[in-house]
Coordinates of C-alpha atoms in Angstrom, one line a residue:
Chain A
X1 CA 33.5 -15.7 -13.9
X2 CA 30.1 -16.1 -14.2
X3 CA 27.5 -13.3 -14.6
X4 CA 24.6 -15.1 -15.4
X5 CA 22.6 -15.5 -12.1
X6 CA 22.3 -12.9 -8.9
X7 CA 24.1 -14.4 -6.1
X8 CA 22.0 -15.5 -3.4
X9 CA 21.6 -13.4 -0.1
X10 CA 23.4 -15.8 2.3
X11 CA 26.6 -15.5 -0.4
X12 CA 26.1 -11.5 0.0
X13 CA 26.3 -11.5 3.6
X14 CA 29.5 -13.9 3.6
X15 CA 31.1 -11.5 0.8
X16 CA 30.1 -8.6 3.3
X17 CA 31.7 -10.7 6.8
X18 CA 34.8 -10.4 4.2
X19 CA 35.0 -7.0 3.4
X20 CA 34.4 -6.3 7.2
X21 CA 37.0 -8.7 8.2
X22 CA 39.4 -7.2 5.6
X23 CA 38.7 -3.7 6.7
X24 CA 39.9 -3.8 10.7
X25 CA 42.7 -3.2 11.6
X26 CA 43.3 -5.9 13.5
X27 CA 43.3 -8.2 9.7
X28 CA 46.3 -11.2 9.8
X29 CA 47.7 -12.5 7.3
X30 CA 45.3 -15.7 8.0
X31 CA 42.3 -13.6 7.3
X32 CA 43.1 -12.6 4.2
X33 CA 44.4 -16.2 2.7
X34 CA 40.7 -17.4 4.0
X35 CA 39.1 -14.7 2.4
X36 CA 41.0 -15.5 -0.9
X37 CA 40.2 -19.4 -0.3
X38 CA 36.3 -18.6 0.1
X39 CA 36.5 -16.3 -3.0
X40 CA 37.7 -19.7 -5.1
X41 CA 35.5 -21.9 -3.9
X42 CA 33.0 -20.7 -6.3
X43 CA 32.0 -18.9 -9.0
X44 CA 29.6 -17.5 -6.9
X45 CA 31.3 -15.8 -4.5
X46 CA 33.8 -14.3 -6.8
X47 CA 31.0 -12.6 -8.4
X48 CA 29.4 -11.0 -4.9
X49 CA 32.8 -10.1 -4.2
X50 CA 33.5 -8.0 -7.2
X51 CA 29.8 -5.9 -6.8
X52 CA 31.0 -5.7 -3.5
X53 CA 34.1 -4.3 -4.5
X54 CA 32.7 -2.0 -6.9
X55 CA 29.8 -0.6 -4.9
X56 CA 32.1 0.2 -2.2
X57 CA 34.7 2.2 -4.4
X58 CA 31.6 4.3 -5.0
X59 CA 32.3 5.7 -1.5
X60 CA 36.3 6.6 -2.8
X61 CA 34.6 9.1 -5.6
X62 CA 33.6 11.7 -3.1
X63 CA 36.2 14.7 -2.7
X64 CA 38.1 14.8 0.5
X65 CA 36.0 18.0 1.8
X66 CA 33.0 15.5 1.6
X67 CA 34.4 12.5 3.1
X68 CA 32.6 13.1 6.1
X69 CA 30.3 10.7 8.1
X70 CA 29.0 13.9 10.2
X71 CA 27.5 15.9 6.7
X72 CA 25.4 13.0 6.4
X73 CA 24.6 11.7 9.7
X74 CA 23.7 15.7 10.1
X75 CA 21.3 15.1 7.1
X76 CA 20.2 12.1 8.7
X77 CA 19.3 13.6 12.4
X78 CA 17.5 16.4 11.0
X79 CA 14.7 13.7 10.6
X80 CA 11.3 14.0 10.7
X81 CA 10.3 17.2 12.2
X82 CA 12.1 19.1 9.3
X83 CA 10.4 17.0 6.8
X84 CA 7.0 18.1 8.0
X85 CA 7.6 21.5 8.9
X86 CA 8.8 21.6 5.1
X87 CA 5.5 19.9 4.3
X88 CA 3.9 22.9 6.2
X89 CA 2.5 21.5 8.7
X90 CA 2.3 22.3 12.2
X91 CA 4.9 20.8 14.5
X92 CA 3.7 21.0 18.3
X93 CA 6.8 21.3 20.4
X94 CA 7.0 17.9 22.1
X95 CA 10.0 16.3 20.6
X96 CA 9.3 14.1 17.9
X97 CA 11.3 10.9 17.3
X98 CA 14.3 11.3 15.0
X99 CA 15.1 9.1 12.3
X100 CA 13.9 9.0 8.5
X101 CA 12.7 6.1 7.4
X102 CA 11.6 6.2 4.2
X103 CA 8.8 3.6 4.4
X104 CA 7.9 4.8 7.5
X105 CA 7.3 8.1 6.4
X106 CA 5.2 7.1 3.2
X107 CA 2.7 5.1 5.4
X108 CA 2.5 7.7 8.3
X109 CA 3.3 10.8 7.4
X110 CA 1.6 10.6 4.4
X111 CA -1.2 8.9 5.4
X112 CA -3.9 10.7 3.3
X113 CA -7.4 10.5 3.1
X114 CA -9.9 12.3 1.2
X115 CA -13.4 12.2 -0.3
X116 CA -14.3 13.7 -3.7
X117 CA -17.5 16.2 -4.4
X118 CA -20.9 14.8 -3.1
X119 CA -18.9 11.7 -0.8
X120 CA -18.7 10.9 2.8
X121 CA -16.0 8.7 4.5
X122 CA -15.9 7.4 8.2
X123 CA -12.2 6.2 9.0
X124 CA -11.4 4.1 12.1
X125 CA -7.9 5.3 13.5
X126 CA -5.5 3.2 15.5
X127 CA -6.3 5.1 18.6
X128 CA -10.2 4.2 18.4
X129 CA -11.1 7.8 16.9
X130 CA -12.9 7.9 14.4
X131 CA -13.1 10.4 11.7
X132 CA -16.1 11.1 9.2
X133 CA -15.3 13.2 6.2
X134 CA -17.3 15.5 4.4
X135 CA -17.8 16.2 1.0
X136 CA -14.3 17.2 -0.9
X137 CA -12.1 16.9 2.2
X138 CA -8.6 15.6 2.0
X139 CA -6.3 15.2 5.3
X140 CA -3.5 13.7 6.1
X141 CA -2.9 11.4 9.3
X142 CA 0.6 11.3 11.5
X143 CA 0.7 9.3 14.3
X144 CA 4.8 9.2 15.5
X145 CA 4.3 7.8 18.8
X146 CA 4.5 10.7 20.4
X147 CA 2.1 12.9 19.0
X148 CA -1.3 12.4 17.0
X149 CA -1.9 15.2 14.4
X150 CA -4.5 15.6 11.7
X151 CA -3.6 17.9 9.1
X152 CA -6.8 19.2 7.3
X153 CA -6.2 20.5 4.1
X154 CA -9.6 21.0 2.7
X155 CA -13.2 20.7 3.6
X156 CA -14.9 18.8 6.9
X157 CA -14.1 16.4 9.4
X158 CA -15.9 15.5 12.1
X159 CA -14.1 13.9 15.1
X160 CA -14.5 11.5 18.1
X161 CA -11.4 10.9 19.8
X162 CA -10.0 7.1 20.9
X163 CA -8.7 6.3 23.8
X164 CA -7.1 3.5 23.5
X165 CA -4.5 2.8 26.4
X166 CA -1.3 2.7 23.8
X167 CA -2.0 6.5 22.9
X168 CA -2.3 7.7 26.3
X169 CA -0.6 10.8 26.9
X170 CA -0.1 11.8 23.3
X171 CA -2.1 14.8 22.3
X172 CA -5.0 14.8 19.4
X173 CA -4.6 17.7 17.1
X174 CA -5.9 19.0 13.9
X175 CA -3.9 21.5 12.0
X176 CA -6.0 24.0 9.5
X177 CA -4.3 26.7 7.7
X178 CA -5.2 29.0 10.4
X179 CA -4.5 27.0 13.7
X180 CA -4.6 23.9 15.8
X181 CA -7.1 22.7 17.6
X182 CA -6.4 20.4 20.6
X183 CA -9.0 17.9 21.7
X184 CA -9.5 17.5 25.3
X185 CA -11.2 13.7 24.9
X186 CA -14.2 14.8 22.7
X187 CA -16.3 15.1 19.4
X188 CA -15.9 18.2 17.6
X189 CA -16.5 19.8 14.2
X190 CA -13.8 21.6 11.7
X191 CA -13.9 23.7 8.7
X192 CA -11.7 24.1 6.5
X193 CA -12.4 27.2 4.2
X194 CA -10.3 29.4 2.0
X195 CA -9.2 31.7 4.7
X196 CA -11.1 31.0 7.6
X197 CA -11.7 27.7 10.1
X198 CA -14.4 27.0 11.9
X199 CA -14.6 25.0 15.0
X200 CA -17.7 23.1 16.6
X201 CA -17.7 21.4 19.6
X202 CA -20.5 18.8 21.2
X203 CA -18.8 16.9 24.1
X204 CA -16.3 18.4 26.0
X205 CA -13.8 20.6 25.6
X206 CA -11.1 21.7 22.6
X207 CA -8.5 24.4 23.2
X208 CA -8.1 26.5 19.6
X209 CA -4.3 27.8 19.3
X210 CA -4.1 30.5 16.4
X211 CA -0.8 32.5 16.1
X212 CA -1.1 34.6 19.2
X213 CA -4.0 33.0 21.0
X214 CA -5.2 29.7 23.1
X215 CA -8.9 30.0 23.1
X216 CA -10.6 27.1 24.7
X217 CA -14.1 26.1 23.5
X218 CA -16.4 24.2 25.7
X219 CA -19.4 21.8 24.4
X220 CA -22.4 23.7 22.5
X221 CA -20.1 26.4 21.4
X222 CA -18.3 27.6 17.7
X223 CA -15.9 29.8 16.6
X224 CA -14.8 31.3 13.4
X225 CA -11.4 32.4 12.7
X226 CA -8.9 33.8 10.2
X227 CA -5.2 34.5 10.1
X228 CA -6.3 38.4 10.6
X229 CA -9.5 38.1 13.0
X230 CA -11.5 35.7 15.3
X231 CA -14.8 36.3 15.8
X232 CA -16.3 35.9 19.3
X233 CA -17.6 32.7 20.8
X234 CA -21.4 31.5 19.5
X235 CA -23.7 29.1 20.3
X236 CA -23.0 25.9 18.1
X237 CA -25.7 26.2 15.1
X238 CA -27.1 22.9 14.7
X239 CA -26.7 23.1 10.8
X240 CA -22.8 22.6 11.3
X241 CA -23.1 19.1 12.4
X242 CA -26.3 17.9 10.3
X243 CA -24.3 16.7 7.2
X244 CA -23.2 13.8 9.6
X245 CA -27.0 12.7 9.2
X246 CA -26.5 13.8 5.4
X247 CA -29.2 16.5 5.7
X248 CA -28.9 20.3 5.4
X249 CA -30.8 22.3 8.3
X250 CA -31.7 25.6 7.6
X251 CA -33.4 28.1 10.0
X252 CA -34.4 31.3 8.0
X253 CA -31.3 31.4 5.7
X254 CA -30.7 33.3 3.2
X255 CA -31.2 31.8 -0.3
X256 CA -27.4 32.6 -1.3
X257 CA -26.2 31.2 1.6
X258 CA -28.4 28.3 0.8
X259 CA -27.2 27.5 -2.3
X260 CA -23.3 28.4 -1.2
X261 CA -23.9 25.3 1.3
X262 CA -25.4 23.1 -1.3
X263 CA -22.8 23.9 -4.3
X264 CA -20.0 22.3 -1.7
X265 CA -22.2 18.8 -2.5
X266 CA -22.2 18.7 -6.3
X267 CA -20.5 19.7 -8.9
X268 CA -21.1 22.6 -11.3
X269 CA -22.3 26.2 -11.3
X270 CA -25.3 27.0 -8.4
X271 CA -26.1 30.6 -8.1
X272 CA -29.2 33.0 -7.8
X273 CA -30.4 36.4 -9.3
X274 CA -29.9 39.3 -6.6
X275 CA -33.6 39.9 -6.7
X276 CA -34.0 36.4 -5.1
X277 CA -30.9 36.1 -3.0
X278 CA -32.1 37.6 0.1
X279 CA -35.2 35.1 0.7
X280 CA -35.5 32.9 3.7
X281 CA -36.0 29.6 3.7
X282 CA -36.1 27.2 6.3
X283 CA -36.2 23.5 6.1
X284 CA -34.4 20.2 5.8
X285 CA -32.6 19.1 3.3
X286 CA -31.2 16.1 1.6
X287 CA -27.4 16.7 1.3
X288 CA -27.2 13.3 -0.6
X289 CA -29.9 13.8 -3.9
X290 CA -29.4 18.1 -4.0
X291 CA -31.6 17.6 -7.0
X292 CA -34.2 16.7 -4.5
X293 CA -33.3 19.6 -2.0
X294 CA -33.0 22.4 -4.8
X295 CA -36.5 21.0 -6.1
X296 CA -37.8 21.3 -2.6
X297 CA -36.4 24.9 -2.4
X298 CA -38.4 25.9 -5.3
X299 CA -41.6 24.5 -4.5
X300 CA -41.2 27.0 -1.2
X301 CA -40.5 29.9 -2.4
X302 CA -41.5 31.9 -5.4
X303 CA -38.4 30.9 -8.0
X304 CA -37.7 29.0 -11.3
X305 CA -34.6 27.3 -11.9
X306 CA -32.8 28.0 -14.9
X307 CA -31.0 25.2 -16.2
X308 CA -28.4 26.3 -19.0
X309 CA -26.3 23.0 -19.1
X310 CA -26.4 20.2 -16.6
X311 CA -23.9 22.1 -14.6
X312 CA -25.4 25.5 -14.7
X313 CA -27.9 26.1 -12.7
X314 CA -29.9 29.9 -11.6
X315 CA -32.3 30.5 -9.9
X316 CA -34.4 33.4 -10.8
X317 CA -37.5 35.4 -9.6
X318 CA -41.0 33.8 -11.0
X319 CA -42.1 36.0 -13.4
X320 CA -45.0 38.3 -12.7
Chain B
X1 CA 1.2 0.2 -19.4
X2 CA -0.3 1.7 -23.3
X3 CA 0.2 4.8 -24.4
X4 CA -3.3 5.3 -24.7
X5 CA -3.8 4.6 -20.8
X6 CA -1.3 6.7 -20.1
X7 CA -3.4 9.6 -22.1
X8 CA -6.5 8.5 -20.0
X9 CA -4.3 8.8 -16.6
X10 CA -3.0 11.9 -17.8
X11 CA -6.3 13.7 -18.9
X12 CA -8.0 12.6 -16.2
X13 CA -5.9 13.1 -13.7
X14 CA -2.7 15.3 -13.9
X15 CA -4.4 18.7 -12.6
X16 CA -5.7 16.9 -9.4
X17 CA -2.4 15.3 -8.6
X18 CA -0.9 18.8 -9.3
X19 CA -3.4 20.6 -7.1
X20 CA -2.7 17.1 -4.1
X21 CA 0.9 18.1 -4.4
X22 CA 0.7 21.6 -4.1
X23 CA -1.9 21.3 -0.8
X24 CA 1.5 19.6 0.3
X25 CA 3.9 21.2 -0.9
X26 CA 3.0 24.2 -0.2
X27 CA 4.6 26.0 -3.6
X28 CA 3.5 25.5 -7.0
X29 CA 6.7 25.0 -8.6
X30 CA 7.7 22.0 -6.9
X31 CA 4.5 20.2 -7.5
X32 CA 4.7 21.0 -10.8
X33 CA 7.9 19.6 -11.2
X34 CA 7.0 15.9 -9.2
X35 CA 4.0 15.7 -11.0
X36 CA 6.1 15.7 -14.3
X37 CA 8.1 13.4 -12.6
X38 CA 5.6 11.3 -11.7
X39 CA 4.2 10.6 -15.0
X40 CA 8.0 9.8 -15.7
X41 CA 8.0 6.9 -13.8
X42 CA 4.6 6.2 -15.0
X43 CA 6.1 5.9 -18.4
X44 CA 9.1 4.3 -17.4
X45 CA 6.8 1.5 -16.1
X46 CA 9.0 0.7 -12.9
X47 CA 6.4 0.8 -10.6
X48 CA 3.7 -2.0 -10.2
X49 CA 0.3 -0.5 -11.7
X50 CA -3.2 -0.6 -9.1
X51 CA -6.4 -0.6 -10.2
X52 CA -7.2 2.7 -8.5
X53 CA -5.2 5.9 -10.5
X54 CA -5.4 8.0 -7.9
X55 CA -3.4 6.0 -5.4
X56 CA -1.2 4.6 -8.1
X57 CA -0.2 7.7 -8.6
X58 CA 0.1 9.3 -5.0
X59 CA 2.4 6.2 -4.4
X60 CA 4.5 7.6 -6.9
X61 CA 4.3 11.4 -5.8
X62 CA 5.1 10.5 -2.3
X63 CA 7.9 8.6 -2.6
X64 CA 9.1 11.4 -5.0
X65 CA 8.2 13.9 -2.4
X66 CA 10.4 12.3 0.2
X67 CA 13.6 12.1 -2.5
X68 CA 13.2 15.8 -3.2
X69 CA 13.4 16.7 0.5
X70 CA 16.3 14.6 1.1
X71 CA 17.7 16.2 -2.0
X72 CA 17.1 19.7 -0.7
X73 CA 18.9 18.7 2.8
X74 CA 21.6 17.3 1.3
X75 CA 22.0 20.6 -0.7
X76 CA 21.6 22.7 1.6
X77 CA 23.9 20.7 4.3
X78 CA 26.4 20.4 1.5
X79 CA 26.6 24.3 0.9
X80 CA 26.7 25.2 4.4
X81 CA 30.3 22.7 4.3
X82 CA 32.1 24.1 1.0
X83 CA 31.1 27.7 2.4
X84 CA 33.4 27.0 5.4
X85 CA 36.1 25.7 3.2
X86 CA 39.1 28.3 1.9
X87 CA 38.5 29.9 -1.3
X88 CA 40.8 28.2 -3.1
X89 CA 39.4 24.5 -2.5
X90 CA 35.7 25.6 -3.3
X91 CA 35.0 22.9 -6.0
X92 CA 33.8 24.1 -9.6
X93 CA 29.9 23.7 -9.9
X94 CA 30.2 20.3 -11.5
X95 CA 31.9 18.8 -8.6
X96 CA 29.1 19.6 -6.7
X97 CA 26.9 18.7 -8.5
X98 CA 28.5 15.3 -9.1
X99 CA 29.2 15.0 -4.7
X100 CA 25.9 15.5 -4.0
X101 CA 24.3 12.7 -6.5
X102 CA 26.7 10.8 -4.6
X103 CA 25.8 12.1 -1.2
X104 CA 22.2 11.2 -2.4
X105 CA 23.2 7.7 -3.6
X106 CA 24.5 6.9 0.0
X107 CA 21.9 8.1 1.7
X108 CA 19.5 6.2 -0.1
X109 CA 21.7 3.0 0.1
X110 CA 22.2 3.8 3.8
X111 CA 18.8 5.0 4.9
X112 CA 16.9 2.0 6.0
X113 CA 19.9 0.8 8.4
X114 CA 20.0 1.4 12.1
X115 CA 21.8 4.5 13.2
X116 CA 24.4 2.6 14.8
X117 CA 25.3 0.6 11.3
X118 CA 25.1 3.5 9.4
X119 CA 27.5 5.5 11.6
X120 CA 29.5 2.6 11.8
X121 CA 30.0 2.3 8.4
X122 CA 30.2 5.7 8.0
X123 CA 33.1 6.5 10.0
X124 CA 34.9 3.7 8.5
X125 CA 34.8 4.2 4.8
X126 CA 34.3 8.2 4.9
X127 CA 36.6 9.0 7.8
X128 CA 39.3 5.9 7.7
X129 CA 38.7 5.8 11.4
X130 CA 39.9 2.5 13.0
X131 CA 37.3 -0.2 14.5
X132 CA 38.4 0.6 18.0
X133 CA 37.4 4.4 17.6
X134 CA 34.3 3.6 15.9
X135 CA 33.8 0.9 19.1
X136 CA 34.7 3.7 21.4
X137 CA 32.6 6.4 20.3
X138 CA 29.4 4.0 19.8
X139 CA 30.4 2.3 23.3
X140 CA 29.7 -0.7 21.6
X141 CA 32.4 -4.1 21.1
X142 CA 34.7 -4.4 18.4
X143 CA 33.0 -7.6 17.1
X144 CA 29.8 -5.7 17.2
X145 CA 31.2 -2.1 14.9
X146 CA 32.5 -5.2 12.5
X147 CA 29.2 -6.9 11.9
X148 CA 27.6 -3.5 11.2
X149 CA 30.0 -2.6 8.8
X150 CA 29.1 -6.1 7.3
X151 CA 25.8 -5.4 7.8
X152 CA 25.9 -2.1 6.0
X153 CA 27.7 -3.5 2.8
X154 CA 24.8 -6.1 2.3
X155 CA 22.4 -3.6 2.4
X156 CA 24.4 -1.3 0.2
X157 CA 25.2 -4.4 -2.6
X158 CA 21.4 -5.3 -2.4
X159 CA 20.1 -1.3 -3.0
X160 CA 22.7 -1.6 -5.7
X161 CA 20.7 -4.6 -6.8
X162 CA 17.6 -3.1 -6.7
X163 CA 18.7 -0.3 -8.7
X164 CA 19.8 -2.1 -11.8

């Protein structure tokens, strides 16, 4: 017998008819004499018949108490919606298509993008939407068929859902830590933070679902909310949706909050003294050189900027 | 791959794929323990390298992700089945342990296959149950359950393939 080459796949799907044939019960005596005959013929086929042989005494090695097509089929039909609800994400309760595909389930479920400090991304979906991501933002895409879900892990994503005809009927979500938010054929604004989301909307409507609440949020509005607390309903701040034009708008905010916003663009240590933290400052800013935009900030109010290492920056009072 | 890229891919990269797995994961034991494994296979070389680290290695992670989920069902479905069994016949540890590498195994083998074929072959070789059961319960024709159990053997001999 021969060992030397991998027999090809038409002589692994005759060795398989075979088995198959040997297997039923209805087998004569015919059967078996051709199967022997075929096995002759060649080198070949003797040698896909013994792995075949081999690989399926694996199956004899289990116990009797695990002999049991249900235990795995169970494991099988468990499927998908396990495997992301052990992922942690959300689940909505429209049934989601069984089955486990391994492949399937690397390209979809784990669809991932992200962007790293100081980038921006724009992604074209399958459904038409399109998704721009904001600095240090990773999310993960799942389309089933039956659902379209966004899980964002970290950072910003701005949204404008597609329509195309294929997707019709199958909600648009985006899962934060805190909620989901359920777009009504629109372009809205998330925030990932630590603890808290926040939501923007500028067309249409969204309906925010935290734990014990289904807020809906109509164009020009934005809400902020935690596992513990959700604030009431503002008007959208127009400095929420400038990074999409790469520029920070500020309208009398406060230097800390200032810097806060432009530390999430760069890497390294931003901060301020408390005797400066409370200035205003109002302006806009370039969110793509924050060189530029801290240089900018200093020529309008009265600080110097410490620089201890290129990573360290403070900014102190001007001395007197 | 060198051992000094593999330094680089390390250094520059382990604590982010550890933080990506835990964002995931939710539970920083377990994405400890696949980003270990991940540089495993790294090592091991059996993957095809790309030019980007990051994805190279979020290939890796993922598929590893998936295998420790189907491991944890399997477990957990295999516990659930020897706690129903009389005390007597609970198996010793290692017996476990050694039936649910193989439940694993078959899964794997089994797991790009059709539910039909894999029940089919299922209920032949686990459960010695006769084609014209397996026909009846699948409401399908007893040339068809046979062809699935050929079908399943092929892909079982060509995972086997794969794997060595």
């Amino acid at each position: 017998m021969s060992h030397s080459a991998t027999p090809t796949r038409k002589t692994i799907e005759l060795a398989s008819a075979w088995m198959a044939r040997l297997w039923s019960e209805s087998v004569t005596d015919e059967d078996r004499d051709a199967c022997k005959h075929w096995r002759q013929q060649d080198p070949e086929h003797e040698q896909a018949w013994q792995a075949l042989v081999t690989m399926a005494e694996r199956f004899d090695t289990l116990p009797e108490h695990a002999s049991n097509s249900a235990l795995l089929t169970q494991i099988h039909q468990q499927g998908r919606r396990q495997f992301l609800q052990w992922l942690g994400i959300f689940v909505s309760s429209a049934g989601l298509g069984y089955g486990i595909n391994k492949t399937d389930l690397i390209q979809q479920t784990l669809a991932d993008y992200s962007t790293s400090v100081g980038e921006t991304r724009t992604i074209q979906l399958a459904d038409g939407s399109e998704l721009k991501l904001n600095t240090n933002t990773a999310i993960d895409v799942i389309f089933n068929g039956k659902d379209r879900l966004i899980k964002l892990h970290q950072g910003e994503l701005f949204i404008t859902t597609g329509h195309a005809a294929s997707f019709r009927g199958q909600p648009f979500q985006v899962a934060t830590r805190q909620g989901v938010i359920e777009a009504l054929g629109t372009r809205f604004n998330v925030l990932q933070q630590e603890d808290i989301t926040t939501v923007g909307v500028i067309e249409d409507t969204v309906l925010v679902h935290t734990q014990h609440q289904r807020i809906p949020l109509q164009a020009g509005q934005q809400l902020r909310f935690s596992d513990k607390h959700i604030d009431s309903t503002l008007a959208l701040e127009p400095s929420k949706t400038s990074w999409i034009q790469r520029k920070l708008v500020a309208e009398q905010m406060k230097l800390s909050q200032f810097l806060t916003e432009l530390s999430r663009y760069r890497r390294g240590i931003l901060r301020c003294d408390e005797a400066v933290a409370d200035l205003r400052i109002s302006g806009v800013f370039p969110l793509d050189n924050t060189d530029k935009a801290i240089q900018q900030m200093a020529q309008a109010l009265p600080v110097t900027l410490h620089t201890r290492t290129r990573y360290w920056l403070t900014v102190v009072a001007n001395k007197e | 791959m060198s051992q000094h890229s593999i330094e680089h891919l390390y250094r520059d990269h382990h604590s982010w794929l550890h933080r990506w797995l835990r964002s995931r994961l939710g539970c920083d034991h377990s994405a400890a323990d696949v980003a270990h494994d991940t540089y495993i296979k790294v090592l091991t070389g059996s993957i095809p390298q790309d030019d980007q680290p990051r994805r190279y290695l979020t290939r890796i992670a993922k598929s590893l992700v998936i295998d420790l989920f189907r491991r944890r069902q399997i477990e957990q479905v295999y516990i659930e089945t020897i706690q129903q069994l009389p005390e007597h016949y609970a198996p010793s540890t290692e017996t476990q342990h050694i039936v649910i590498e193989t439940l694993l195994e078959i899964d794997h083998m089994l797991q790009s296959l059709p539910d039909n074929v894999r029940q089919a072959f299922l209920m032949r070789k686990l459960d010695g149950h006769s084609y014209q059961v397996i026909a009846d319960t699948l409401e399908v024709s007893l040339s068809s359950v046979e062809k699935y159990v050929a079908k399943a053997l092929t892909a079982c001999y060509l995972y086997q393939l794969d794997m060595n």
